[in-house]
Amino acid sequence: QLQLQESGPGLVKPSETLSLTCTVSGGSISSSSYYWGWIRQPPGKGLEWIGSIYYSGSTYYNPSLKSRVTISVDTSKNQFSLKLSSVTAADTAVYYCARHGAVAPFDPWGQGTLVTVSS
Amino acid sequence: NFMLTQPHSVSESPGKTVTISCTGSSGSIASNYVQWYQQRPGSAPTTVIYEDNQRPSGVPDRFSGSIDSSSNSASLTISGLKTEDEADYYCQSYDSSNPYVVFGGGTKLTVL
């Protein structure tokens, strides 16, 4: 079945760029009608949608993060990536990747990866 | 911006029924499907209700979802509560404008 796995540094310094990759297995990231999204969850807090990319490459970002976020897709590697610039301690969170449809639920999710912003 | 508001926490006894609400800030919550996710500590969320009232395979029929247009809210009802239902529950919907994806703030369900 489809599986997603996040990877990337667990520690990022303030003002630097957070970079994460989500590797998709068990299916093609180029499958039509699906979006590939990033969601984060600060420790002890709720879920926050960061943004999503359509299989065609169109991107949709949370307005509160839009100025700092870039999501891209690499179909040759069956991966999509997140870059979040100028990070602060407030960006410390578990970052999840997940697939979703235009109106369909986020499913499946990756296991999540904790990224801590600290010097 | 469109927002979804949930109660911070609810509690109920085993065997009882609990309902968690999710209220839309504007427009009609019935205009876009609502999903509900269960998240246990240390785990990623999983879908318990999608498209307002549909259950994924493997989710017991103790879980049900509904929409009330008069209050512009969605509800997740869990009947015959079990201790294993203790978790955080999030509603989620889509909006045609920004932000495209919206999550509710989450509700901590305690079964005691």
Coordinates of C-alpha atoms in Angstrom, one line a residue:
Chain A
Q1 CA 0.0 0.0 0.0
L2 CA 1.0 3.6 -0.3
Q3 CA 3.5 4.8 2.2
L4 CA 5.1 8.2 2.9
Q5 CA 8.3 8.8 4.8
E6 CA 9.7 12.2 5.9
S7 CA 13.5 12.8 6.1
G8 CA 15.7 15.7 6.9
P9 CA 17.7 17.3 9.7
G10 CA 16.3 17.2 13.1
L11 CA 18.0 20.4 14.2
V12 CA 18.0 23.7 12.4
K13 CA 19.6 27.0 13.5
P14 CA 17.5 30.1 13.8
S15 CA 17.4 32.2 10.6
E16 CA 18.4 29.2 8.5
T17 CA 16.2 27.2 6.1
L18 CA 14.4 24.0 7.1
S19 CA 14.5 21.4 4.4
L20 CA 12.5 18.2 4.4
T21 CA 11.8 15.5 1.9
C22 CA 8.9 13.1 1.7
T23 CA 9.5 9.8 -0.1
V24 CA 6.5 8.1 -1.6
S25 CA 6.5 4.3 -2.0
G26 CA 3.9 1.8 -3.2
G27 CA 2.5 4.2 -5.7
S28 CA 3.4 7.0 -8.1
I29 CA 3.5 10.7 -7.0
S30 CA 2.4 11.5 -10.6
S31 CA -1.0 9.9 -10.0
S32 CA -3.7 12.3 -11.2
S33 CA -6.1 14.0 -8.9
Y34 CA -3.9 13.8 -5.8
Y35 CA -2.3 16.6 -3.8
W36 CA 0.8 16.0 -1.6
G37 CA 0.8 18.1 1.5
W38 CA 2.8 19.2 4.5
I39 CA 1.3 19.6 7.9
R40 CA 3.1 20.5 11.2
Q41 CA 2.3 20.2 14.8
P42 CA 4.2 22.1 17.5
P43 CA 4.8 20.2 20.7
G44 CA 1.5 20.0 22.7
K45 CA -0.4 21.9 20.0
G46 CA -2.8 21.3 17.1
L47 CA -2.3 20.6 13.4
E48 CA -1.4 23.3 11.0
W49 CA -1.5 22.9 7.3
I50 CA 1.6 24.3 5.6
G51 CA 0.9 23.8 2.0
S52 CA 0.2 21.3 -0.8
I53 CA 1.4 20.6 -4.3
Y54 CA -0.7 19.1 -7.0
Y55 CA 0.7 16.3 -9.1
S56 CA 1.0 18.8 -12.0
G57 CA 3.1 21.1 -9.9
S58 CA 0.6 23.7 -8.8
T59 CA 1.2 24.8 -5.3
Y60 CA -1.1 26.1 -2.5
Y61 CA 0.2 27.6 0.7
N62 CA -1.1 28.7 4.0
P63 CA -1.2 32.5 3.8
S64 CA 0.4 32.7 7.3
L65 CA 3.5 30.9 6.0
K66 CA 3.4 31.7 2.3
S67 CA 6.3 34.2 2.3
R68 CA 8.7 31.6 3.7
V69 CA 7.5 28.3 2.2
T70 CA 8.4 26.5 -1.0
I71 CA 7.1 23.0 -1.9
S72 CA 8.4 21.2 -4.9
V73 CA 8.1 17.7 -6.5
D74 CA 10.7 15.4 -8.0
T75 CA 8.7 12.8 -10.0
S76 CA 11.9 11.0 -11.0
K77 CA 12.6 10.2 -7.4
N78 CA 8.9 9.9 -6.3
Q79 CA 9.5 12.6 -3.7
F80 CA 8.2 16.0 -2.8
S81 CA 10.0 18.6 -0.6
L82 CA 9.4 21.4 1.8
K83 CA 11.6 24.4 2.4
L84 CA 10.8 26.9 5.2
S85 CA 13.1 29.9 5.3
S86 CA 14.1 32.2 8.2
V87 CA 13.1 29.8 10.9
T88 CA 12.6 30.7 14.5
A89 CA 11.9 28.7 17.6
A90 CA 8.2 28.9 16.8
D91 CA 8.8 26.6 13.8
T92 CA 9.8 23.8 16.1
A93 CA 7.3 21.0 15.4
V94 CA 6.7 17.5 14.2
Y95 CA 6.4 17.8 10.4
Y96 CA 4.1 15.4 8.6
C97 CA 3.7 14.7 4.9
A98 CA 0.4 13.2 3.5
R99 CA -1.5 12.7 0.4
H100 CA -5.0 14.2 -0.1
G101 CA -7.6 14.8 -2.8
A102 CA -9.4 18.0 -3.7
V103 CA -12.0 17.2 -1.1
A104 CA -10.7 13.9 0.2
P105 CA -9.0 13.3 3.5
F106 CA -5.3 13.4 4.2
D107 CA -4.5 9.7 3.9
P108 CA -2.0 8.2 4.3
W109 CA 0.3 10.2 6.5
G110 CA 4.0 9.8 7.1
Q111 CA 5.1 9.0 10.6
G112 CA 6.3 12.5 11.2
T113 CA 9.7 14.0 11.9
L114 CA 10.6 16.3 14.8
V115 CA 12.4 19.4 13.7
T116 CA 13.9 21.6 16.5
V117 CA 15.0 25.1 15.8
S118 CA 17.8 26.0 18.2
S119 CA 21.3 27.4 18.1
Chain B
N1 CA -10.1 33.6 6.7
F2 CA -12.2 30.5 7.2
M3 CA -11.7 28.8 10.6
L4 CA -13.0 25.8 12.3
T5 CA -13.6 25.9 16.1
Q6 CA -13.7 22.9 18.4
P7 CA -14.1 22.6 22.1
H8 CA -10.7 22.2 23.8
S9 CA -11.7 19.1 25.7
V10 CA -14.6 16.7 26.4
S11 CA -14.9 13.8 28.8
E12 CA -17.3 11.0 29.3
S13 CA -17.5 7.6 30.9
P14 CA -17.0 4.2 29.2
G15 CA -20.2 3.0 27.4
K16 CA -21.6 6.5 27.1
T17 CA -22.0 8.6 24.0
V18 CA -20.0 11.8 23.3
T19 CA -20.4 14.4 20.6
I20 CA -17.6 16.8 19.5
S21 CA -18.5 19.9 17.6
C22 CA -16.7 21.8 14.8
T23 CA -18.1 25.2 14.0
G24 CA -17.3 27.1 10.8
S25 CA -16.5 30.8 11.1
S26 CA -18.2 31.9 8.0
G27 CA -20.0 30.8 4.9
S28 CA -21.7 27.4 4.9
I29 CA -19.9 24.4 6.4
A30 CA -22.1 22.3 4.3
S31 CA -20.4 23.7 1.2
N32 CA -17.3 21.6 1.6
Y33 CA -16.8 18.1 3.0
V34 CA -15.6 17.7 6.6
Q35 CA -13.2 15.1 7.7
W36 CA -12.4 13.9 11.3
Y37 CA -9.1 12.5 12.4
Q38 CA -8.1 10.6 15.5
Q39 CA -4.6 11.2 16.9
R40 CA -3.2 9.1 19.7
P41 CA 0.0 10.3 21.5
G42 CA 3.1 9.9 19.5
S43 CA 1.3 8.8 16.3
A44 CA 0.2 10.4 13.1
P45 CA -3.5 11.2 12.7
T46 CA -5.8 8.7 11.1
T47 CA -9.2 9.3 9.4
V48 CA -12.3 8.2 11.3
I49 CA -14.8 10.1 9.2
Y50 CA -14.5 11.5 5.7
E51 CA -17.0 13.4 3.4
D52 CA -19.0 14.5 6.4
N53 CA -20.4 11.1 7.4
Q54 CA -18.4 8.3 5.7
R55 CA -16.4 5.8 7.7
P56 CA -13.2 4.3 6.3
S57 CA -13.0 0.5 6.3
G58 CA -11.8 -0.7 9.7
V59 CA -13.4 2.2 11.7
P60 CA -16.2 0.9 13.9
D61 CA -19.7 2.0 13.4
R62 CA -19.6 3.6 16.8
F63 CA -18.2 6.6 15.0
S64 CA -20.5 8.8 13.0
G65 CA -20.4 12.2 11.5
S66 CA -23.1 14.8 10.7
I67 CA -23.6 18.3 9.5
D68 CA -26.0 20.9 11.0
S69 CA -26.5 23.8 8.6
S70 CA -28.5 25.7 11.1
S71 CA -25.6 26.0 13.4
N72 CA -23.0 25.9 10.7
S73 CA -21.3 23.0 12.4
A74 CA -20.1 19.5 11.9
S75 CA -20.2 16.9 14.7
L76 CA -18.4 13.7 15.5
T77 CA -20.4 11.3 17.7
I78 CA -18.8 8.3 19.4
S79 CA -21.2 5.9 21.0
G80 CA -20.4 3.0 23.4
L81 CA -17.2 4.8 24.4
K82 CA -14.1 2.6 25.1
T83 CA -11.0 3.6 26.9
E84 CA -9.1 3.1 23.6
D85 CA -11.1 6.0 22.1
E86 CA -9.2 8.4 24.4
A87 CA -7.3 10.6 21.9
D88 CA -7.2 14.0 20.2
Y89 CA -9.8 14.6 17.5
Y90 CA -9.4 17.1 14.7
C91 CA -11.9 18.3 12.1
Q92 CA -10.7 19.4 8.7
S93 CA -12.3 20.9 5.7
Y94 CA -11.4 22.7 2.5
D95 CA -12.1 26.2 1.4
S96 CA -12.3 27.5 -2.2
S97 CA -10.3 30.5 -1.1
N98 CA -7.2 30.9 1.1
P99 CA -6.4 29.1 3.2
Y100 CA -7.2 26.1 1.1
V101 CA -7.0 23.5 3.8
V102 CA -8.3 24.2 7.3
F103 CA -7.9 22.2 10.5
G104 CA -9.9 22.7 13.7
G105 CA -7.9 23.3 16.9
G106 CA -8.5 19.8 18.1
T107 CA -10.4 18.3 21.0
K108 CA -8.9 16.1 23.7
L109 CA -11.3 13.3 24.5
T110 CA -10.9 11.7 28.0
V111 CA -12.7 8.5 28.7
L112 CA -12.9 8.0 32.4

